[in-house]
PDB file of N, CA, C and O in Angstrom:
ATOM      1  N   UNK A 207      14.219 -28.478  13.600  1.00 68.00           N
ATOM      2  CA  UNK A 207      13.549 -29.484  12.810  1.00 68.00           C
ATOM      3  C   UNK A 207      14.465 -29.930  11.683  1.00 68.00           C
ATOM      4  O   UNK A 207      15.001 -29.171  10.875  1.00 68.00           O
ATOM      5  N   UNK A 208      14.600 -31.476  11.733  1.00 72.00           N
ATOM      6  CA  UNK A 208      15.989 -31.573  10.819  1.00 72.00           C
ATOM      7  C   UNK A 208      15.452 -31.555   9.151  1.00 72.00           C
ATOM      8  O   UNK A 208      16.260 -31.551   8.222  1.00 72.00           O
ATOM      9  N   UNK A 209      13.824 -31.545   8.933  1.00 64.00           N
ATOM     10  CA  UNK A 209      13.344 -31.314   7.611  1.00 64.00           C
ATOM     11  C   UNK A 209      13.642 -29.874   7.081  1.00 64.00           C
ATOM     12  O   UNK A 209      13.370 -29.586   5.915  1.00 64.00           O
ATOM     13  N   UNK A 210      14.156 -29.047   7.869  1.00 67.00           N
ATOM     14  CA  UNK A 210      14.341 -27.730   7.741  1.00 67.00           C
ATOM     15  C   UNK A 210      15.853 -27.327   7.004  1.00 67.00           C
ATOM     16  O   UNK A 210      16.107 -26.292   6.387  1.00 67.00           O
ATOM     17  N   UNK A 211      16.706 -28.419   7.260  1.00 67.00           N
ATOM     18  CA  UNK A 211      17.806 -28.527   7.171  1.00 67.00           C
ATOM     19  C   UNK A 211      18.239 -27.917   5.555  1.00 67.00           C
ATOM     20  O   UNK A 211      19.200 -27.233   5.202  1.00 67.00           O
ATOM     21  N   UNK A 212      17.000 -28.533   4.720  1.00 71.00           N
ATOM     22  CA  UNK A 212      17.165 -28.786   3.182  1.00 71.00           C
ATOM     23  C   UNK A 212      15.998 -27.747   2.673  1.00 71.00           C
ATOM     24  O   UNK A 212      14.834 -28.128   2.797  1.00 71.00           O
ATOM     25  N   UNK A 213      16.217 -26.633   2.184  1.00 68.00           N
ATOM     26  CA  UNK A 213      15.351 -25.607   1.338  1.00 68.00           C
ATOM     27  C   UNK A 213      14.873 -26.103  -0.046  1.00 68.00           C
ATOM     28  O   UNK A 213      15.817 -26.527  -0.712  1.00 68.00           O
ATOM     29  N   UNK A 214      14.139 -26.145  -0.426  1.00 67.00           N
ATOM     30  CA  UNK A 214      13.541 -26.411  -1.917  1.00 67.00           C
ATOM     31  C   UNK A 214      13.506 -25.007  -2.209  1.00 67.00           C
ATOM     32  O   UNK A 214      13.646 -24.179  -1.308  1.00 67.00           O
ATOM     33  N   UNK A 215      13.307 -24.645  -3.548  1.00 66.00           N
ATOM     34  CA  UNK A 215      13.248 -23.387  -3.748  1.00 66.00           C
ATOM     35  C   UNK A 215      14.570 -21.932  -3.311  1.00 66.00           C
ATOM     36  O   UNK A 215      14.081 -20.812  -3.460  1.00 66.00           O
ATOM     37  N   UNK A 216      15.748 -21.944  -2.933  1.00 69.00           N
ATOM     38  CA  UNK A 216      16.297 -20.710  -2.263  1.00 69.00           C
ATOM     39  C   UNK A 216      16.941 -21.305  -1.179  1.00 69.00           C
ATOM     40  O   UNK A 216      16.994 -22.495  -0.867  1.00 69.00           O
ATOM     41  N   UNK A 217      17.436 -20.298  -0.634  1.00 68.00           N
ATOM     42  CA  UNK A 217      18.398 -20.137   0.737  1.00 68.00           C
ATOM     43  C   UNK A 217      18.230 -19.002   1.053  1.00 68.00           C
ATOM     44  O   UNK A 217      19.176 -18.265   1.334  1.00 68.00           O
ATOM     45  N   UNK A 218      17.145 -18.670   1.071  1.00 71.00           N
ATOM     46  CA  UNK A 218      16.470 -17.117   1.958  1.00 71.00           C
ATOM     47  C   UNK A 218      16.385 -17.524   3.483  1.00 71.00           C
ATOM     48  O   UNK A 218      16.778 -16.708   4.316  1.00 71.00           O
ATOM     49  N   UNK A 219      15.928 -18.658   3.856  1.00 75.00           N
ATOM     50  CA  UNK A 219      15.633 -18.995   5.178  1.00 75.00           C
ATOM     51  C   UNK A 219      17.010 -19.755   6.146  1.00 75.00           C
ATOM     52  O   UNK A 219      17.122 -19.683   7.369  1.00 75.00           O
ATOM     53  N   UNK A 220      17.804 -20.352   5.346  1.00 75.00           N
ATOM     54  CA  UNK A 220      19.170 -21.267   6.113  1.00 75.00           C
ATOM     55  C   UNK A 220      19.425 -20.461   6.781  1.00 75.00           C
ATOM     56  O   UNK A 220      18.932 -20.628   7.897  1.00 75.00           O
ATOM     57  N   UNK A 221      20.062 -19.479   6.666  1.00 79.00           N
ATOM     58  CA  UNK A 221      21.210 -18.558   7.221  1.00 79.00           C
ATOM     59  C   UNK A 221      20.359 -17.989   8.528  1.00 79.00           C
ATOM     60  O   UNK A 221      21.009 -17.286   9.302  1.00 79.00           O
ATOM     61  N   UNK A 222      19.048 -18.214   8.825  1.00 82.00           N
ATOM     62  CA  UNK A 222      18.261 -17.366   9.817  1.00 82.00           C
ATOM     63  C   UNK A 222      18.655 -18.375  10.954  1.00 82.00           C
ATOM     64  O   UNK A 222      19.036 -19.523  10.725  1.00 82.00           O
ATOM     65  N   UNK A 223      18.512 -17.779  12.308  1.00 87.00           N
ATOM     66  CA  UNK A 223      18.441 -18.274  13.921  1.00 87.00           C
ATOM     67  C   UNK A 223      17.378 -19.627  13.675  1.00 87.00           C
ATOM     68  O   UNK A 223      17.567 -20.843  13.679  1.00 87.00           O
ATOM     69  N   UNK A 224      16.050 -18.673  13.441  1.00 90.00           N
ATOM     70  CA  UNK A 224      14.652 -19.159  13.820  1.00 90.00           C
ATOM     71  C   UNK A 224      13.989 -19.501  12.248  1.00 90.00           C
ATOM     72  O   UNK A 224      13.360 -18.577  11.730  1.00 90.00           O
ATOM     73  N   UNK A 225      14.059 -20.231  11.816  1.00 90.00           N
ATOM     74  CA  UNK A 225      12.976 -20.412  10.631  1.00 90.00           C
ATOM     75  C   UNK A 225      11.894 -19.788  10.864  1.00 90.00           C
ATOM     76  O   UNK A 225      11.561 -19.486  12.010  1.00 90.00           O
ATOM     77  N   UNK A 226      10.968 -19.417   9.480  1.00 93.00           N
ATOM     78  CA  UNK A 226       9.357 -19.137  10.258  1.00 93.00           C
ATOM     79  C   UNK A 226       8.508 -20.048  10.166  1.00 93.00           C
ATOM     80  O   UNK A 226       7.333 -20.054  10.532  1.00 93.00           O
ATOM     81  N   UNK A 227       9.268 -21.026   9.545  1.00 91.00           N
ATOM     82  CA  UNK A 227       8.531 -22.247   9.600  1.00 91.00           C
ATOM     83  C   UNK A 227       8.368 -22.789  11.223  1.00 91.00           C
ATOM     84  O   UNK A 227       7.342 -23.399  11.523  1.00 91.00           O
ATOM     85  N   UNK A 228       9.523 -22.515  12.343  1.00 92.00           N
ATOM     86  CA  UNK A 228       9.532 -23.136  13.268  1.00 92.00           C
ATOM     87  C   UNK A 228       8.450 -22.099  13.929  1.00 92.00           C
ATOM     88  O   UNK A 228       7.321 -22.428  14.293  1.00 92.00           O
ATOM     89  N   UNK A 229       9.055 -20.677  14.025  1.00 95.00           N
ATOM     90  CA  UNK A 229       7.763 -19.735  14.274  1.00 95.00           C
ATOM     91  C   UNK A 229       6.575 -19.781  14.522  1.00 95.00           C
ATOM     92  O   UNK A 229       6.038 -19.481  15.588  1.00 95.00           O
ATOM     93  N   UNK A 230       5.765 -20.401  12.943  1.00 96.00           N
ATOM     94  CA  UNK A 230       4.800 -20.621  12.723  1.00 96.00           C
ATOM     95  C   UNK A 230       4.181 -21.739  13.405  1.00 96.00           C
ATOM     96  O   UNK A 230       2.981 -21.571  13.625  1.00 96.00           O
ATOM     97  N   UNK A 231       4.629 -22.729  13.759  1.00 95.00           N
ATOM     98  CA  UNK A 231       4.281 -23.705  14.018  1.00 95.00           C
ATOM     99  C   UNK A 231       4.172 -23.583  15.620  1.00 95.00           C
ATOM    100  O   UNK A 231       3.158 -23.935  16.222  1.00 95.00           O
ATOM    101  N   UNK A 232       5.341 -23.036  16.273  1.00 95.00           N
ATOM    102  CA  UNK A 232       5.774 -23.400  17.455  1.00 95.00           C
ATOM    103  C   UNK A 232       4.494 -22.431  17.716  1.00 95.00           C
ATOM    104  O   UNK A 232       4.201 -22.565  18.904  1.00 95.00           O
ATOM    105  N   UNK A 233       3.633 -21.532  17.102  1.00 97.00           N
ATOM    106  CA  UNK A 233       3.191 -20.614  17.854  1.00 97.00           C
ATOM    107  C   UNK A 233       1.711 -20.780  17.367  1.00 97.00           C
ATOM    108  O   UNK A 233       0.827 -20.063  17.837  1.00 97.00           O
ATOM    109  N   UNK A 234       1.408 -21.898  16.258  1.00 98.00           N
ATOM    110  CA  UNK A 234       0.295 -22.172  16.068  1.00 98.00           C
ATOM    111  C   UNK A 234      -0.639 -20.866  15.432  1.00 98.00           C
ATOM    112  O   UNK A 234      -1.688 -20.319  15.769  1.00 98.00           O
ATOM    113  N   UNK A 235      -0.079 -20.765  14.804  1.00 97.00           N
ATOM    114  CA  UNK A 235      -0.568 -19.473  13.395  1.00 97.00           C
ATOM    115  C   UNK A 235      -1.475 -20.057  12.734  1.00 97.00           C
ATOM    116  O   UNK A 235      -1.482 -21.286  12.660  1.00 97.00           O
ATOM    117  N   UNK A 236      -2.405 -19.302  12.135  1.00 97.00           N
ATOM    118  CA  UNK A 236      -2.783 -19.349  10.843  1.00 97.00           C
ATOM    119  C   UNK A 236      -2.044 -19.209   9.919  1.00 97.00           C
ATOM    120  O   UNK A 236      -0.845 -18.942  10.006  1.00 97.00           O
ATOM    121  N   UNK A 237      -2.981 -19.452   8.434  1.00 98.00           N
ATOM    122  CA  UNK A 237      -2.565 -19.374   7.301  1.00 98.00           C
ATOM    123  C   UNK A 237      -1.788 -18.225   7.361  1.00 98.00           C
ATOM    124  O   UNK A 237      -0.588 -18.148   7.626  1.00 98.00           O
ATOM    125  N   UNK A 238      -2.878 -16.993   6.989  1.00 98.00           N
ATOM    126  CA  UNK A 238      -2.390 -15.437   6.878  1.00 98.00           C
ATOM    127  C   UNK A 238      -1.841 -14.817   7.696  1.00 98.00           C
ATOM    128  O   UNK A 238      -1.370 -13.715   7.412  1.00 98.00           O
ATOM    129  N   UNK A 239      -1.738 -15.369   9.005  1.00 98.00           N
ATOM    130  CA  UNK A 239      -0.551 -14.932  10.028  1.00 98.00           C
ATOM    131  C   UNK A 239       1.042 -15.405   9.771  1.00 98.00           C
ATOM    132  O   UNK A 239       2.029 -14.696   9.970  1.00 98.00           O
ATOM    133  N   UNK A 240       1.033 -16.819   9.266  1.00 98.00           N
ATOM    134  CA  UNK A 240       2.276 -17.514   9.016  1.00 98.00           C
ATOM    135  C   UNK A 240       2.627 -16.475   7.511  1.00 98.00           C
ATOM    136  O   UNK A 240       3.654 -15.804   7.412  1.00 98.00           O
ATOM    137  N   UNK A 241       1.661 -16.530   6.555  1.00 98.00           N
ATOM    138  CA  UNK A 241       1.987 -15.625   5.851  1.00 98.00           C
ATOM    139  C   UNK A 241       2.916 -14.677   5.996  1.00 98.00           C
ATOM    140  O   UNK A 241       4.020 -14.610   5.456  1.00 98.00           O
ATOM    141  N   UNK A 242       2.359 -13.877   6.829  1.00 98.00           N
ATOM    142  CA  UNK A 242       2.620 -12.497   6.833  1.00 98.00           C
ATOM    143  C   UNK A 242       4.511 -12.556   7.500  1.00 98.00           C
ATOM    144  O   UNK A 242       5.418 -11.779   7.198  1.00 98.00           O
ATOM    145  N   UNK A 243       4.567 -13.746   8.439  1.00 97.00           N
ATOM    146  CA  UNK A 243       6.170 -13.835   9.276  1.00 97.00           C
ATOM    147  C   UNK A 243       6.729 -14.608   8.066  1.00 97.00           C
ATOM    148  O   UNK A 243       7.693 -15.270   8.449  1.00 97.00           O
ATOM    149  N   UNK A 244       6.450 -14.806   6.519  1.00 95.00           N
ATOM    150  CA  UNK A 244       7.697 -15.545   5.652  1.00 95.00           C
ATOM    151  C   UNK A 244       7.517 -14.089   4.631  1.00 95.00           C
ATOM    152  O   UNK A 244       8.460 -13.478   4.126  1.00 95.00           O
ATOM    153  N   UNK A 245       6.731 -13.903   4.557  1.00 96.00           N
ATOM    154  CA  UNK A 245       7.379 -12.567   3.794  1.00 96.00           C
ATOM    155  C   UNK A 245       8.068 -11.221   4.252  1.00 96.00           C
ATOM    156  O   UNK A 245       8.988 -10.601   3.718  1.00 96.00           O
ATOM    157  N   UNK A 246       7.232 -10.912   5.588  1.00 96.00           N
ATOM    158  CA  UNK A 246       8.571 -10.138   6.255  1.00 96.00           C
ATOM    159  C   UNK A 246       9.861 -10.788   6.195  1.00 96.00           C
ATOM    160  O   UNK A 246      10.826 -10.184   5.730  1.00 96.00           O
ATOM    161  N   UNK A 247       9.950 -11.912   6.608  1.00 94.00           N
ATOM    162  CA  UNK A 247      11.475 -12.364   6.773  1.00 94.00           C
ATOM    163  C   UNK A 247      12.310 -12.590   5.438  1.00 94.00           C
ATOM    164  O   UNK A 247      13.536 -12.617   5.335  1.00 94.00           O
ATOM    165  N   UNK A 248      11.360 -12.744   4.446  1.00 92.00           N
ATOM    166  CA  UNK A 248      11.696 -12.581   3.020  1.00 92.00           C
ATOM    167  C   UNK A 248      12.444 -11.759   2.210  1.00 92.00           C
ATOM    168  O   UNK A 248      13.565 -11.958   1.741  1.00 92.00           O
ATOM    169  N   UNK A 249      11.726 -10.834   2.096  1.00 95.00           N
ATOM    170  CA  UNK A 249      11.073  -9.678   1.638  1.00 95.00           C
ATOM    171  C   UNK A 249      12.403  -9.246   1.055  1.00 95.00           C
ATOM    172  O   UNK A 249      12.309  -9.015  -0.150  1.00 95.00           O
ATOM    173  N   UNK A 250      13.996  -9.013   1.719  1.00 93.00           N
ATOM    174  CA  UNK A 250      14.892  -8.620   0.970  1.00 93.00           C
ATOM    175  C   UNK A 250      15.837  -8.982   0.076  1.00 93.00           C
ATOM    176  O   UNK A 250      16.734  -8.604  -0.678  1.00 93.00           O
ATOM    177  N   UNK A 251      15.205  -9.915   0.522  1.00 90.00           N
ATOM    178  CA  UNK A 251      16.045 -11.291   0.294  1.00 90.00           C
ATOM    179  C   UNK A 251      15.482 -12.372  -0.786  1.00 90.00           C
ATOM    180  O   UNK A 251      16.152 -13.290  -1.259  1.00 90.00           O
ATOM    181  N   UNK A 252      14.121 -12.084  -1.083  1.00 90.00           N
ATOM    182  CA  UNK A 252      13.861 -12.797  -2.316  1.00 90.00           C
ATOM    183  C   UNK A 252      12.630 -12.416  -2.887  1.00 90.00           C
ATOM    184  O   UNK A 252      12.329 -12.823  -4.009  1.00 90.00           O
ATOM    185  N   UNK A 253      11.749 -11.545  -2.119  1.00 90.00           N
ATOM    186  CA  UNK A 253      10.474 -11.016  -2.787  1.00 90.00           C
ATOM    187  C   UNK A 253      10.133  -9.662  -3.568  1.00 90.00           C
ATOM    188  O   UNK A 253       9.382  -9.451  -4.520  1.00 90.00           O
ATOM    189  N   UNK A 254      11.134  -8.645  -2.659  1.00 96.00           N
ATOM    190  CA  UNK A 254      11.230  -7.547  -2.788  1.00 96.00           C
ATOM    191  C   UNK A 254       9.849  -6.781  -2.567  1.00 96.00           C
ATOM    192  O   UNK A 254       8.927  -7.374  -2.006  1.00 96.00           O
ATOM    193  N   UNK A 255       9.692  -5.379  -3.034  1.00 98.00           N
ATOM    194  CA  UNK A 255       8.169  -4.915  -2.606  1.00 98.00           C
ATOM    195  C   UNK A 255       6.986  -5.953  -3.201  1.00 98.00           C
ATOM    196  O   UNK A 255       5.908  -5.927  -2.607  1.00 98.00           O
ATOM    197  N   UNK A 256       7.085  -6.560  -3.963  1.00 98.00           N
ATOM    198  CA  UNK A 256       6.129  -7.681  -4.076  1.00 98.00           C
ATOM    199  C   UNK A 256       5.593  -8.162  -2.365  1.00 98.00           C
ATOM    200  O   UNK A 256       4.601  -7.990  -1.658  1.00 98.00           O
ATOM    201  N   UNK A 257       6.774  -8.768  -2.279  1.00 97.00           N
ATOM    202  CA  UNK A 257       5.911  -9.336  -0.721  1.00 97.00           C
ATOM    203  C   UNK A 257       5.520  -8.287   0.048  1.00 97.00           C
ATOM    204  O   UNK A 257       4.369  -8.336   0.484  1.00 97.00           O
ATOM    205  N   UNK A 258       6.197  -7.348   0.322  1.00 98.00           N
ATOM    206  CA  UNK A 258       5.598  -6.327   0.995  1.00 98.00           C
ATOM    207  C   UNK A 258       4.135  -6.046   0.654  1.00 98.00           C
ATOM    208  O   UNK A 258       3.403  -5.695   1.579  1.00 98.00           O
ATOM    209  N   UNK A 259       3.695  -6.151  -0.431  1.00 98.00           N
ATOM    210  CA  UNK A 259       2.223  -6.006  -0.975  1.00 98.00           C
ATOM    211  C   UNK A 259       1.802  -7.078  -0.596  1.00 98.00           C
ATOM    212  O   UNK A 259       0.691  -6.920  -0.092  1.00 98.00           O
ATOM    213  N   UNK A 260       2.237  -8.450  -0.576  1.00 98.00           N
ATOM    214  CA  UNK A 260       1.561  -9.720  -0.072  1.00 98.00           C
ATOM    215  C   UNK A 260       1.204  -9.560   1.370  1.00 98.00           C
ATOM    216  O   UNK A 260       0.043  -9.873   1.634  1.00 98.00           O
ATOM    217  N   UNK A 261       1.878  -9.178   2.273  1.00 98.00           N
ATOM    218  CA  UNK A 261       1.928  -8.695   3.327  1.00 98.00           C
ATOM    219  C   UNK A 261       0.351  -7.722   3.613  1.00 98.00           C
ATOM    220  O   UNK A 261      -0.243  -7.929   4.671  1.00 98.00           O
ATOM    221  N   UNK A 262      -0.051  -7.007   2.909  1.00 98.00           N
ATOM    222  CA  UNK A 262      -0.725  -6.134   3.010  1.00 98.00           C
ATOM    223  C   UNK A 262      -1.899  -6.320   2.724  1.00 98.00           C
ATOM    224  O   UNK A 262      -2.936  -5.833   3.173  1.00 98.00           O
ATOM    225  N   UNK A 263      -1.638  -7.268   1.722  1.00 98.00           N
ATOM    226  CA  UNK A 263      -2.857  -8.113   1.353  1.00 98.00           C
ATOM    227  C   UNK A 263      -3.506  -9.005   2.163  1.00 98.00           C
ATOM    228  O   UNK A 263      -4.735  -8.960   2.221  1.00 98.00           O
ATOM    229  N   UNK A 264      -2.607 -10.172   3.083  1.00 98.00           N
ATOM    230  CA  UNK A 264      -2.744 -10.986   3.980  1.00 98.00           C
ATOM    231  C   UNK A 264      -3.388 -10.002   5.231  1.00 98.00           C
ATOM    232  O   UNK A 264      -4.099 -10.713   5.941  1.00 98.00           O
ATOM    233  N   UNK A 265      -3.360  -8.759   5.657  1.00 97.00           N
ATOM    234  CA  UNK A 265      -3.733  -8.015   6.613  1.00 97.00           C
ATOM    235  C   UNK A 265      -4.999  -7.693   6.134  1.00 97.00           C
ATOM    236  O   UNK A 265      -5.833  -8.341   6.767  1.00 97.00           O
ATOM    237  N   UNK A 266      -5.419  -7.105   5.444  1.00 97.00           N
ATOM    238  CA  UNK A 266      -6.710  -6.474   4.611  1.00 97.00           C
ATOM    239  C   UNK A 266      -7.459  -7.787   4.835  1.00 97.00           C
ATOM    240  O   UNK A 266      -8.437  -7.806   5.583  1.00 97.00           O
ATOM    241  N   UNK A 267      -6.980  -9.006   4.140  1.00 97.00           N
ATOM    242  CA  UNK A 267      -7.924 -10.227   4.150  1.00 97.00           C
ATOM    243  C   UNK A 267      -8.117 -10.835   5.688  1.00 97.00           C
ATOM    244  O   UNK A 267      -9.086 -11.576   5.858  1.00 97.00           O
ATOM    245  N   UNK A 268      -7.075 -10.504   7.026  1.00 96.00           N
ATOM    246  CA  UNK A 268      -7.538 -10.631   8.240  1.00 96.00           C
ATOM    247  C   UNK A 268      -8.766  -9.922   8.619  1.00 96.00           C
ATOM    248  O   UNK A 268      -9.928 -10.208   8.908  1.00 96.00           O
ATOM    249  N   UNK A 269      -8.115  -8.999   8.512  1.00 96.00           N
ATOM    250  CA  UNK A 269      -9.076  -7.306   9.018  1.00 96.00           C
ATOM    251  C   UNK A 269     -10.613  -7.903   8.405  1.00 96.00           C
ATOM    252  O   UNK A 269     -11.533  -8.217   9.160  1.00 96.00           O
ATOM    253  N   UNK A 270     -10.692  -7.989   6.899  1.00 95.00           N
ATOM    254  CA  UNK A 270     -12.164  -8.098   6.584  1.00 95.00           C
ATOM    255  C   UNK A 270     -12.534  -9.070   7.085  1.00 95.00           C
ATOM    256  O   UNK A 270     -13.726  -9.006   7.387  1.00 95.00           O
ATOM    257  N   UNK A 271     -11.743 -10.575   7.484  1.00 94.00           N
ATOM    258  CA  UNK A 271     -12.930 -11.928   7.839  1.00 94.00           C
ATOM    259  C   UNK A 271     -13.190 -11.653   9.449  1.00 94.00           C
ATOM    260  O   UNK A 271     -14.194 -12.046  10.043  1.00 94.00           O
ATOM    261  N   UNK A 272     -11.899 -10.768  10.161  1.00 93.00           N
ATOM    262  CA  UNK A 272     -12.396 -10.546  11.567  1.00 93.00           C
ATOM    263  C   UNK A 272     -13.523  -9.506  11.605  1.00 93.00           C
ATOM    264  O   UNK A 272     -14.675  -9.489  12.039  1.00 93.00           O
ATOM    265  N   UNK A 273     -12.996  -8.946  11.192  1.00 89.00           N
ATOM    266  CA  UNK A 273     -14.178  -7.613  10.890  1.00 89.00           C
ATOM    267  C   UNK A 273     -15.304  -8.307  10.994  1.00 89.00           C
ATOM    268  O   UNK A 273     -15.739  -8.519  12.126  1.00 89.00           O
ATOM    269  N   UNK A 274     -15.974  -8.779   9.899  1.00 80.00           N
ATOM    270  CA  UNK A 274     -17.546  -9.481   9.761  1.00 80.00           C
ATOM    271  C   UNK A 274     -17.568 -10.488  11.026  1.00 80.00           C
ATOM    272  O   UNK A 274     -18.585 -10.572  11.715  1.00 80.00           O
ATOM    273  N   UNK A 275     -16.519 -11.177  11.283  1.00 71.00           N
ATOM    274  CA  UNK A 275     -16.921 -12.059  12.551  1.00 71.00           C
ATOM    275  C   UNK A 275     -17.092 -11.501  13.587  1.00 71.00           C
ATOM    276  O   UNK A 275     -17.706 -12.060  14.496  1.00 71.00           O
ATOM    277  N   UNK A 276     -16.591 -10.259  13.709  1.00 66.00           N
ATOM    278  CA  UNK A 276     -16.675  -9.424  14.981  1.00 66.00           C
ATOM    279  C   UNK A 276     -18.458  -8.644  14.530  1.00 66.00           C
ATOM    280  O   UNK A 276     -19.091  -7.827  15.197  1.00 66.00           O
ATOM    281  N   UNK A 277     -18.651  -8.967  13.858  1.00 66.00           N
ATOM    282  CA  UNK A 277     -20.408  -8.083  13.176  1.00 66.00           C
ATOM    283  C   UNK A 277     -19.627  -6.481  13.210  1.00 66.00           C
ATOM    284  O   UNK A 277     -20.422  -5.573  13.453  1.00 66.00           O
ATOM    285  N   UNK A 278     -18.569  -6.170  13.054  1.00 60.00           N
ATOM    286  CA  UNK A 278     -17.811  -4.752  12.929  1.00 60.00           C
ATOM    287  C   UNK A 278     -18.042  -4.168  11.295  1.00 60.00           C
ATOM    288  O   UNK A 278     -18.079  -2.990  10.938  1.00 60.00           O
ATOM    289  N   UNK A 279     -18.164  -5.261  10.545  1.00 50.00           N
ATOM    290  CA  UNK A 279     -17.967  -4.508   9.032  1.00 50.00           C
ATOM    291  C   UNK A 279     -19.039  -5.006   8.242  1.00 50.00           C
ATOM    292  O   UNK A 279     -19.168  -4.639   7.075  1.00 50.00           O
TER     293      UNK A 279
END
């Protein structure tokens, strides 16, 4: 994607194969799923354990809305 070309914010993502922007898209994610593939891919590179907690957070907030949709929680 040639909008990909140009980072706002960093150069955490240039140097990668696969953006997770392309990821995300190509694979039709959610919010908190796309989430979760820019802070892993992040994470050493510009978030540090912060995202790792974002990460964890974005899972917890899956888990509980599937949870209740599943009538599980």
């Amino acid at each position: 994607m040639k909008v990909l070309e140009e980072q706002v914010g960093g150069t955490h993502y240039n140097s990668l194969k696969i953006q997770p922007a392309e990821y995300i898209l190509g694979n039709a994610l959610g919010k908190y799923e796309g989430d979760i593939i820019q802070y892993v891919t992040r994470w050493k590179s510009k978030g540090g354990i912060e995202d790792l907690e974002k990460i964890k957070q974005c899972c917890d907030i899956l888990i509980e809305f599937h949870g209740q949709e599943d009538g599980n929680r």
